[in-house]
Amino acid sequence: MMNRSILIGRLTKDPELRYTPSGVAVTQFTLAVDRPFTNGQGQREADFINIVTWRKLAETCANYLRKGRLTAVEGRIQVRNYENNEGRRVYVTEIVADNVRFLESANTQRDDQHNQDIGMPVEPSRKPMNQDPFSDDSKPIDISDDDLPF
Amino acid sequence: MMNRSILIGRLTKDPELRYTPSGVAVTQFTLAVDRPFTNGQGQREADFINIVTWRKLAETCANYLRKGRLTAVEGRIQVRNYENNEGRRVYVTEIVADNVRFLESANTQRDDQHNQDIGMPVEPSRKPMNQDPFSDDSKPIDISDDDLPF
Amino acid sequence: MMNRSILIGRLTKDPELRYTPSGVAVTQFTLAVDRPFTNGQGQREADFINIVTWRKLAETCANYLRKGRLTAVEGRIQVRNYENNEGRRVYVTEIVADNVRFLESANTQRDDQHNQDIGMPVEPSRKPMNQDPFSDDSKPIDISDDDLPF
Amino acid sequence: MMNRSILIGRLTKDPELRYTPSGVAVTQFTLAVDRPFTNGQGQREADFINIVTWRKLAETCANYLRKGRLTAVEGRIQVRNYENNEGRRVYVTEIVADNVRFLESANTQRDDQHNQDIGMPVEPSRKPMNQDPFSDDSKPIDISDDDLPF
DNA sequence: TTTT
DNA sequence: TTTT
């Protein structure tokens, strides 16, 4: 009915641009968002929140965002579920972003050696989308054209 | 760094008040939040979003919220993880609410037989908290005093 | 850069649908939003927040919203200024809404005599837009096609 | 009932710390928030949104924020009104912030000569609060202990 | 495992 | 100028 989230945090990795079978661009990344308090041991923890963007915004994110960059994200919470390769139902919560702000552009970044070497904007790595975008090990596709938000 | 979500939806079940070992009140419930578009088959789907409240707010929620009630929730997204009884790491995403608004009070509710029979406010069911609050089958506790947000 | 507000409150009056000279629909209304605390005299005050909607949303709001109705509004804060008939610069702050939720539809409304008499949806009153939509007395137009947000 | 705004923008001036007669700290500043579109002449405009903070947050803001700094603000919209020296009722809309994030700390700031000269954190200027904090010309006080949000 |  |  109403579903709005706004987050500010830092990318845990470079984002990765993929394409659905019908050719729609999708970019996923994770934002580390510091908690507003410290835990029992006096350490500040973070929530690691998955973000998905589609189409033109996906391409802009892939082009301009990099690991560690401070970023603001606005979107809606989505809870998808799919059956994994062991036949178990897995629930994935993610933010479907419709507004992303790059709070650190390349030239405000201090020790990003990669940017200095390469120049910005950089072409993102493009992989065929045959992986669970939120994990590192091989799993069957779990994002398809059915997941398109519009 | 910044982490705020606002949701309006309906409770999928009555909320349930529990207590941590040290006696702190926790109430959890799920909000069905309709998506702003229809899927490929022309049906409107919903996201089922888990909500946690603590302390006094937990008790108010347990007292006044009921299955089906339209409710607004404001809070931060939290991603917890714990090891389940099969030794697998399970990720739970939920909203830690600090503001909950009851958009339908008992007397604006039309066909809530339970309310008519019982009168409002109603004492919530109180169970010892020895269950995963997001499931119906027996699992070891996965909320403890360590999860307290402050 | 980022600008998002979410409000829940009640309409202080029926909304009014108007049209810019070029024929674009605009609806404005004010939301009374209760403050989360009481003042020095123990009374709860409210903030009276102006809302503007454009185009199709303007027409839906004019059709379905009525004085007193509980309503959720999402949009961006806008600060316009114009010169009034005395040559003074007047600042107007309002929410340009892109998402409005009717939390009380006509049939959940208890004592809205107007709705019972007339049936819902009702055709809104349509006035030529030759008035300051936030006041009741005659002033020159201060919303024009230049104010169109897109 | 619910009232939440989140803004990202840049300070139009250094903030100014003041004190109410009873000694409570208040800091006010204005955020320039770029609009998400360009106007008829292809220029990007901004909304200038007034922010108020109280107590400890007021002191932190006065200590760390400076003109031009990119800043995220979270709070509630408040509409105050007071009678000005000509006997007219003036409406002031502002965000009462409860969360402010400094997105550019002193050392990520490139051409802030003031910071380089002075070193950060800097003691803010402290003026007795006998001015309308949102204007430059002399007017009677319009913030008092009655405006305290809690 | 889901609400109207 | 304000709503329940």
XYZ file of C-alpha atoms (C1' of nucleotides) in Angstrom:
608
model
C 0.000 0.000 0.000
C 2.873 2.283 0.858
C 6.441 1.058 0.907
C 9.377 3.416 1.006
C 12.934 3.034 2.280
C 15.851 5.430 2.282
C 19.355 4.248 3.060
C 22.806 5.770 3.165
C 25.795 3.432 3.270
C 28.828 2.137 1.402
C 29.043 -0.530 -1.332
C 30.584 -3.779 -0.106
C 31.820 -4.622 -3.667
C 31.778 -3.215 -7.158
C 28.289 -3.555 -8.614
C 27.712 -5.986 -11.455
C 25.581 -5.339 -14.489
C 23.667 -8.301 -15.910
C 20.835 -8.756 -18.375
C 17.641 -10.781 -18.172
C 17.019 -13.243 -21.038
C 14.912 -10.590 -22.771
C 17.725 -8.056 -22.512
C 16.691 -5.833 -19.606
C 19.585 -4.404 -17.580
C 19.784 -5.261 -13.845
C 22.421 -4.136 -11.381
C 22.692 -5.502 -7.867
C 24.926 -4.463 -5.023
C 24.981 -4.498 -1.250
C 25.064 -1.451 0.981
C 26.752 -1.617 4.389
C 24.676 0.670 6.588
C 26.167 1.376 10.023
C 23.805 0.816 12.931
C 23.042 3.840 15.074
C 24.402 2.202 18.257
C 27.234 -0.089 19.339
C 26.743 -3.701 20.411
C 27.467 -5.310 23.782
C 31.207 -5.314 23.021
C 31.218 -1.618 22.158
C 31.647 -2.268 18.414
C 29.593 -0.642 15.700
C 27.962 -3.233 13.462
C 26.359 -2.709 10.061
C 23.358 -4.065 8.218
C 24.167 -5.455 4.787
C 21.237 -4.575 2.601
C 20.764 -5.856 -0.945
C 19.830 -3.357 -3.639
C 18.483 -4.022 -7.147
C 18.142 -1.473 -9.924
C 16.644 -1.954 -13.367
C 17.036 -0.482 -16.866
C 18.705 2.904 -17.256
C 19.321 3.336 -13.542
C 21.000 -0.087 -13.548
C 23.418 1.070 -16.211
C 24.192 4.350 -14.460
C 24.855 2.524 -11.186
C 27.124 0.029 -12.876
C 29.012 2.885 -14.520
C 29.507 5.137 -11.523
C 29.346 3.132 -8.314
C 32.355 1.311 -6.913
C 33.218 -0.627 -3.778
C 33.381 1.605 -0.709
C 31.575 4.541 -2.255
C 29.101 6.413 -0.007
C 25.685 6.151 -1.646
C 22.067 7.092 -0.928
C 19.345 4.733 -2.127
C 15.590 5.191 -2.232
C 13.114 2.458 -3.127
C 10.673 -0.184 -1.985
C 11.290 -3.327 0.032
C 10.645 -6.497 -1.938
C 10.526 -10.037 -0.606
C 11.099 -12.631 -3.328
C 11.305 -16.346 -2.800
C 12.594 -19.126 -4.986
C 13.436 -22.794 -4.647
C 17.167 -23.432 -4.381
C 19.034 -26.434 -5.834
C 18.275 -28.481 -2.699
C 14.542 -27.927 -3.093
C 14.339 -25.466 -0.221
C 12.393 -22.238 -0.404
C 14.769 -19.294 0.041
C 13.506 -15.822 0.938
C 15.397 -12.822 -0.393
C 14.704 -9.328 0.863
C 16.043 -6.477 -1.218
C 15.409 -2.836 -2.024
C 14.169 -2.168 -5.530
C 15.699 1.269 -5.966
C 14.185 4.003 -8.101
C 16.541 6.766 -6.957
C 20.278 6.424 -6.273
C 22.580 9.302 -5.358
C 26.348 9.078 -5.671
C 27.553 10.978 -2.611
C 31.198 10.479 -3.502
C 32.059 10.966 -7.126
C 35.360 9.702 -8.464
C 37.272 12.893 -7.795
C 36.240 13.272 -4.160
C 37.546 9.760 -3.530
C 40.879 9.846 -1.776
C 42.595 6.492 -1.934
C 40.778 4.742 -4.746
C 43.829 3.630 -6.729
C 41.636 1.911 -9.265
C 39.914 5.152 -10.243
C 43.160 7.044 -10.580
C 44.648 4.342 -12.802
C 41.662 3.890 -15.006
C 39.756 7.177 -15.157
C 36.054 7.603 -14.562
C 33.493 6.607 -15.800
C 34.665 3.068 -16.207
C 32.925 0.382 -18.205
C 31.561 -2.133 -15.715
C 32.302 -5.836 -15.953
C 29.533 -7.605 -17.831
C 28.797 -11.201 -17.041
C 25.974 -13.326 -18.365
C 23.427 -13.467 -15.580
C 23.603 -17.125 -14.663
C 24.423 -16.719 -10.996
C 22.595 -15.799 -7.866
C 23.685 -12.193 -7.815
C 23.863 -12.159 -4.038
C 26.285 -15.068 -3.662
C 29.673 -16.031 -4.961
C 29.108 -19.724 -5.651
C 27.278 -21.232 -8.615
C 23.534 -21.431 -8.337
C 20.811 -21.429 -10.969
C 19.407 -18.081 -12.107
C 16.951 -16.513 -9.724
C 16.199 -13.241 -11.380
C 14.213 -13.273 -14.579
C 11.904 -11.080 -16.575
C 9.168 -12.083 -14.138
C 10.926 -10.013 -11.508
C 10.629 -6.835 -13.522
C 8.942 -4.239 -11.368
C 7.232 -2.475 -14.288
C 24.506 5.747 8.379
C 20.891 6.466 7.557
C 18.275 3.759 7.468
C 14.575 4.526 7.437
C 11.559 2.641 6.112
C 7.887 3.495 6.160
C 5.281 0.874 5.331
C 1.511 0.682 5.238
C -0.098 -2.749 5.046
C -2.217 -5.327 6.848
C -1.200 -7.855 9.505
C -1.141 -11.420 8.191
C -1.845 -12.797 11.701
C -2.402 -11.631 15.236
C 0.871 -10.394 16.718
C 2.468 -12.359 19.509
C 4.094 -10.900 22.591
C 7.141 -12.735 23.937
C 9.885 -11.953 26.423
C 13.640 -12.315 26.189
C 15.311 -14.312 28.989
C 16.015 -11.040 30.820
C 12.366 -10.026 30.588
C 12.275 -7.508 27.757
C 9.034 -7.477 25.729
C 9.258 -8.245 21.972
C 6.372 -8.358 19.536
C 6.732 -9.610 15.979
C 4.262 -9.609 13.140
C 4.207 -9.586 9.363
C 2.750 -6.846 7.213
C 1.284 -7.665 3.801
C 2.111 -4.633 1.680
C 0.440 -4.580 -1.739
C 2.765 -3.949 -4.659
C 2.080 -0.852 -6.726
C 1.558 -2.847 -9.952
C 0.048 -6.143 -11.116
C 2.096 -9.107 -12.253
C 2.144 -10.807 -15.665
C -1.195 -12.530 -14.899
C -2.852 -9.247 -13.949
C -2.920 -10.066 -10.233
C -1.762 -7.752 -7.500
C 0.861 -9.388 -5.297
C 2.098 -8.317 -1.889
C 5.400 -8.231 -0.060
C 5.324 -9.914 3.329
C 7.562 -7.860 5.556
C 8.564 -8.884 9.065
C 8.305 -6.298 11.831
C 9.821 -6.374 15.333
C 8.995 -4.022 18.169
C 10.560 -3.868 21.627
C 9.590 -2.818 25.139
C 6.575 -0.550 25.609
C 5.811 -0.344 21.903
C 5.844 -4.155 21.801
C 3.172 -4.264 24.463
C 0.989 -1.644 22.787
C 1.221 -3.489 19.468
C 0.312 -6.794 21.078
C -2.642 -5.114 22.768
C -4.118 -3.242 19.833
C -3.068 -4.895 16.569
C -4.950 -7.838 15.095
C -4.873 -9.897 11.910
C -6.039 -7.907 8.894
C -5.719 -4.482 10.527
C -4.378 -1.651 8.354
C -1.205 -0.389 10.020
C 1.600 2.090 9.353
C 5.100 1.189 10.519
C 8.248 3.277 10.660
C 11.695 1.926 11.515
C 15.051 0.686 10.321
C 15.901 -2.346 8.211
C 17.901 -4.939 10.104
C 19.605 -8.021 8.697
C 20.254 -10.633 11.354
C 21.735 -14.038 10.753
C 21.837 -17.137 12.903
C 22.684 -20.800 12.534
C 19.605 -23.014 12.272
C 19.257 -26.543 13.693
C 20.817 -28.012 10.513
C 23.909 -25.885 10.900
C 23.002 -23.542 8.061
C 23.338 -19.784 8.282
C 19.913 -18.187 7.887
C 19.500 -14.506 7.040
C 16.487 -12.690 8.421
C 15.545 -9.229 7.225
C 13.083 -7.325 9.347
C 12.013 -3.807 10.246
C 12.839 -2.746 13.791
C 9.922 -0.376 14.293
C 10.063 2.698 16.507
C 6.714 4.135 15.418
C 3.537 2.172 14.708
C 0.183 3.733 13.845
C -3.085 1.840 14.125
C -5.032 3.063 11.099
C -8.047 0.928 11.938
C -9.024 0.904 15.559
C -11.397 -1.735 16.861
C -14.528 0.319 16.278
C -13.797 1.213 12.669
C -13.433 -2.496 11.959
C -16.522 -3.884 10.289
C -16.588 -7.666 10.323
C -14.063 -8.525 12.995
C -16.137 -11.050 14.924
C -13.401 -11.464 17.491
C -13.493 -7.806 18.460
C -17.260 -7.717 18.728
C -17.279 -10.769 20.976
C -14.436 -9.706 23.178
C -14.260 -5.929 23.337
C -11.128 -3.885 22.928
C -8.393 -3.665 24.196
C -7.869 -7.387 24.430
C -5.146 -9.138 26.384
C -2.756 -10.638 23.851
C -1.759 -14.296 23.941
C 1.491 -14.670 25.864
C 3.786 -17.568 25.064
C 7.200 -18.253 26.460
C 9.603 -17.240 23.722
C 11.087 -20.580 22.807
C 10.188 -20.539 19.142
C 11.408 -18.816 16.042
C 8.862 -16.029 16.081
C 8.624 -16.036 12.300
C 7.689 -19.696 11.925
C 5.078 -22.082 13.207
C 7.180 -25.198 13.664
C 9.586 -25.862 16.511
C 13.011 -24.309 16.173
C 15.448 -23.112 18.800
C 15.174 -19.484 19.969
C 16.735 -16.980 17.649
C 15.976 -13.721 19.371
C 17.800 -12.925 22.561
C 18.917 -10.004 24.618
C 21.786 -9.611 22.164
C 19.275 -8.484 19.574
C 18.135 -5.565 21.678
C 18.469 -2.428 19.602
C 19.260 -0.181 22.599
C 19.522 15.833 -4.318
C 17.165 13.693 -2.278
C 13.867 14.986 -0.996
C 11.200 12.673 0.333
C 8.367 13.164 2.826
C 5.709 10.809 4.067
C 2.726 12.096 6.019
C -0.421 10.623 7.506
C -3.165 12.997 8.561
C -6.696 14.230 7.909
C -7.953 16.705 5.288
C -8.973 20.037 6.805
C -11.450 20.656 3.927
C -12.684 19.054 0.749
C -10.001 19.245 -1.925
C -10.563 21.451 -4.927
C -9.725 20.605 -8.500
C -8.508 23.455 -10.709
C -6.830 23.738 -14.076
C -3.818 25.731 -15.217
C -4.362 27.991 -18.234
C -3.041 25.211 -20.482
C -5.525 22.714 -19.016
C -3.429 20.674 -16.583
C -5.319 19.418 -13.519
C -4.099 20.528 -10.055
C -5.628 19.575 -6.728
C -4.572 21.152 -3.452
C -5.566 20.339 0.075
C -4.202 20.623 3.588
C -3.410 17.722 5.864
C -3.721 18.118 9.640
C -0.941 15.952 11.049
C -1.041 15.470 14.823
C 2.215 16.178 16.606
C 3.754 13.274 18.513
C 3.633 15.127 21.855
C 1.392 17.505 23.760
C 2.192 21.166 24.348
C 2.713 22.999 27.637
C -1.056 23.018 28.290
C -1.342 19.264 27.741
C -3.101 19.654 24.398
C -2.138 17.861 21.229
C -1.500 20.261 18.382
C -1.246 19.550 14.680
C 0.828 20.761 11.774
C -1.216 21.942 8.803
C 0.700 20.889 5.737
C -0.216 21.929 2.207
C -0.312 19.262 -0.489
C -0.387 19.680 -4.273
C -1.068 16.955 -6.804
C -0.994 17.193 -10.586
C -2.629 15.532 -13.592
C -4.295 12.145 -13.117
C -3.470 11.960 -9.418
C -5.054 15.392 -9.004
C -8.280 14.095 -10.487
C -8.309 10.937 -8.371
C -7.706 12.972 -5.210
C -10.491 15.399 -6.094
C -12.804 12.454 -6.720
C -12.116 10.402 -3.618
C -10.788 12.623 -0.830
C -13.081 14.555 1.479
C -12.732 16.704 4.582
C -11.717 14.682 7.633
C -10.568 11.630 5.691
C -7.421 9.871 6.976
C -4.875 9.974 4.160
C -1.247 9.038 3.523
C 0.809 11.267 1.255
C 4.263 10.767 -0.219
C 6.185 13.398 -2.161
C 8.839 16.074 -2.167
C 8.977 19.357 -0.275
C 8.795 22.381 -2.526
C 9.366 26.010 -1.575
C 7.798 28.400 -4.039
C 7.727 32.154 -3.730
C 5.680 34.768 -5.493
C 4.923 38.445 -5.141
C 1.522 39.121 -3.589
C -0.810 41.987 -4.472
C 0.977 44.248 -1.977
C 4.309 43.683 -3.661
C 5.624 41.434 -0.886
C 7.462 38.194 -1.531
C 5.481 35.322 -0.036
C 7.056 31.920 0.576
C 4.864 28.844 0.244
C 6.040 25.446 1.381
C 4.057 22.465 0.155
C 4.405 18.775 -0.600
C 4.238 17.885 -4.270
C 2.710 14.442 -3.890
C 3.344 11.561 -6.253
C 1.633 8.906 -4.142
C -1.579 9.339 -2.146
C -3.341 6.553 -0.252
C -6.943 6.805 0.853
C -6.902 5.115 4.256
C -10.600 5.647 4.763
C -12.772 4.941 1.782
C -16.332 6.223 1.644
C -17.854 3.108 3.166
C -15.578 2.975 6.201
C -16.589 6.546 6.965
C -19.150 6.667 9.742
C -20.857 10.003 9.924
C -20.129 11.588 6.581
C -23.652 12.732 5.733
C -22.518 14.084 2.413
C -21.311 10.682 1.263
C -24.489 8.924 2.348
C -26.637 11.440 0.525
C -24.654 11.509 -2.653
C -22.932 8.165 -3.105
C -19.277 7.700 -3.967
C -17.403 8.575 -6.143
C -18.673 12.093 -6.225
C -17.918 14.666 -8.894
C -15.715 17.284 -7.281
C -16.542 20.952 -7.426
C -14.729 22.530 -10.348
C -13.824 26.185 -10.199
C -11.831 28.164 -12.708
C -8.417 28.592 -11.135
C -8.379 32.299 -10.528
C -7.712 32.178 -6.824
C -4.812 31.432 -4.566
C -5.694 27.843 -3.812
C -4.473 28.150 -0.222
C -6.716 31.024 0.741
C -10.378 31.876 0.644
C -10.170 35.513 -0.302
C -9.477 36.910 -3.735
C -5.863 37.089 -4.760
C -4.253 36.846 -8.176
C -3.330 33.384 -9.483
C -0.113 31.998 -8.107
C 0.011 28.589 -9.692
C 0.673 28.408 -13.388
C 2.089 26.060 -15.962
C 5.523 27.175 -14.800
C 4.940 25.300 -11.577
C 4.458 21.980 -13.331
C 6.864 19.502 -11.790
C 7.327 17.500 -15.018
C -0.048 10.974 12.973
C 3.012 10.169 10.903
C 5.371 12.820 9.675
C 8.798 12.016 8.309
C 11.075 13.767 5.836
C 14.507 12.889 4.554
C 16.583 15.411 2.665
C 20.049 15.551 1.157
C 21.427 18.937 0.183
C 24.051 21.586 0.913
C 24.062 24.300 3.589
C 23.456 27.774 2.193
C 25.405 29.376 5.101
C 27.263 28.396 8.232
C 24.777 27.306 10.897
C 24.288 29.453 13.938
C 23.939 28.227 17.493
C 21.582 30.159 19.769
C 19.955 29.558 23.132
C 16.384 29.942 24.289
C 15.840 32.111 27.390
C 15.922 28.973 29.537
C 19.253 27.917 28.041
C 18.309 25.231 25.523
C 20.561 25.055 22.455
C 18.969 25.565 19.005
C 20.738 25.523 15.665
C 19.076 26.549 12.425
C 20.324 26.357 8.885
C 18.958 26.079 5.351
C 19.543 23.203 2.990
C 19.601 23.789 -0.775
C 18.104 20.639 -2.252
C 18.368 20.353 -6.041
C 15.126 19.563 -7.822
C 15.034 16.340 -9.791
C 14.286 18.112 -13.087
C 15.201 21.295 -14.928
C 12.825 24.219 -15.441
C 11.477 25.662 -18.680
C 14.820 27.387 -19.350
C 16.768 24.166 -18.865
C 18.209 25.253 -15.493
C 18.222 23.153 -12.374
C 16.575 24.958 -9.460
C 16.727 24.094 -5.783
C 14.346 24.161 -2.864
C 15.664 26.055 0.150
C 14.440 24.169 3.170
C 14.807 25.425 6.735
C 16.111 23.011 9.353
C 16.008 23.305 13.164
C 17.845 21.127 15.638
C 17.684 21.186 19.408
C 19.916 20.349 22.383
C 22.922 18.099 21.841
C 22.250 17.655 18.129
C 22.127 21.453 17.820
C 25.604 21.698 19.307
C 27.037 18.951 17.103
C 25.575 20.598 13.998
C 26.974 23.975 14.960
C 30.367 22.382 15.528
C 30.662 20.317 12.367
C 28.469 21.766 9.635
C 29.638 24.590 7.390
C 28.346 26.424 4.347
C 28.348 24.243 1.243
C 28.699 20.947 3.080
C 26.663 18.004 1.726
C 24.349 16.889 4.522
C 21.521 14.404 5.101
C 18.690 15.421 7.418
C 15.843 13.380 8.857
C 12.959 14.827 10.826
C 9.379 16.027 10.894
C 7.773 18.939 9.086
C 6.580 21.662 11.403
C 4.430 24.655 10.538
C 4.767 27.460 13.063
C 3.113 30.829 12.828
C 3.730 34.073 14.622
C 2.705 37.692 14.327
C 5.377 39.877 12.767
C 6.127 43.494 13.712
C 3.447 44.715 11.259
C 0.782 42.625 12.940
C 0.629 40.081 10.120
C 0.533 36.367 10.720
C 3.603 34.740 9.182
C 3.771 30.990 8.524
C 7.133 29.271 8.795
C 7.640 25.724 7.586
C 10.754 23.942 8.765
C 12.116 20.470 9.424
C 12.670 19.637 13.086
C 15.600 17.266 12.617
C 16.330 14.339 14.905
C 19.053 12.808 12.739
C 21.715 14.677 10.778
C 24.537 13.031 8.837
C 27.633 14.893 7.757
C 28.343 13.459 4.310
C 31.435 15.570 3.841
C 33.725 15.839 6.800
C 36.323 18.592 6.927
C 39.030 16.565 5.201
C 36.947 15.491 2.221
C 36.222 19.135 1.543
C 38.314 20.447 -1.315
C 38.207 24.192 -1.536
C 36.971 25.217 1.882
C 39.589 27.825 2.651
C 38.042 28.510 6.009
C 38.593 24.952 7.168
C 42.193 24.896 6.047
C 42.905 28.143 7.867
C 41.153 27.269 11.055
C 41.184 23.502 11.520
C 38.156 21.377 12.375
C 36.134 21.186 14.622
C 35.654 24.887 14.921
C 33.814 26.692 17.695
C 30.641 28.086 16.153
C 29.739 31.730 16.431
C 27.390 32.255 19.334
C 24.913 35.085 19.168
C 22.164 35.869 21.611
C 18.977 34.669 19.973
C 17.196 37.935 19.411
C 16.619 37.626 15.689
C 14.368 35.683 13.415
C 16.876 32.974 12.601
C 15.574 32.689 9.048
C 16.094 36.292 8.053
C 18.878 38.828 8.063
C 17.004 41.877 9.219
C 15.983 42.715 12.761
C 12.764 41.193 13.971
C 11.561 40.232 17.442
C 12.369 36.738 18.718
C 10.166 34.036 17.287
C 11.611 30.915 18.807
C 11.154 30.356 22.480
C 10.948 27.553 24.990
C 7.381 27.037 23.809
C 8.744 25.728 20.540
C 10.661 22.933 22.225
C 9.600 19.682 20.605
C 10.112 17.594 23.774
C 3.482 -20.147 6.238
C 0.453 -14.990 4.610
C -3.515 -9.517 4.557
C -8.147 -6.746 2.266
C -8.239 30.048 7.697
C -7.895 24.263 9.872
C -8.734 17.606 10.883
C -10.470 13.308 14.459
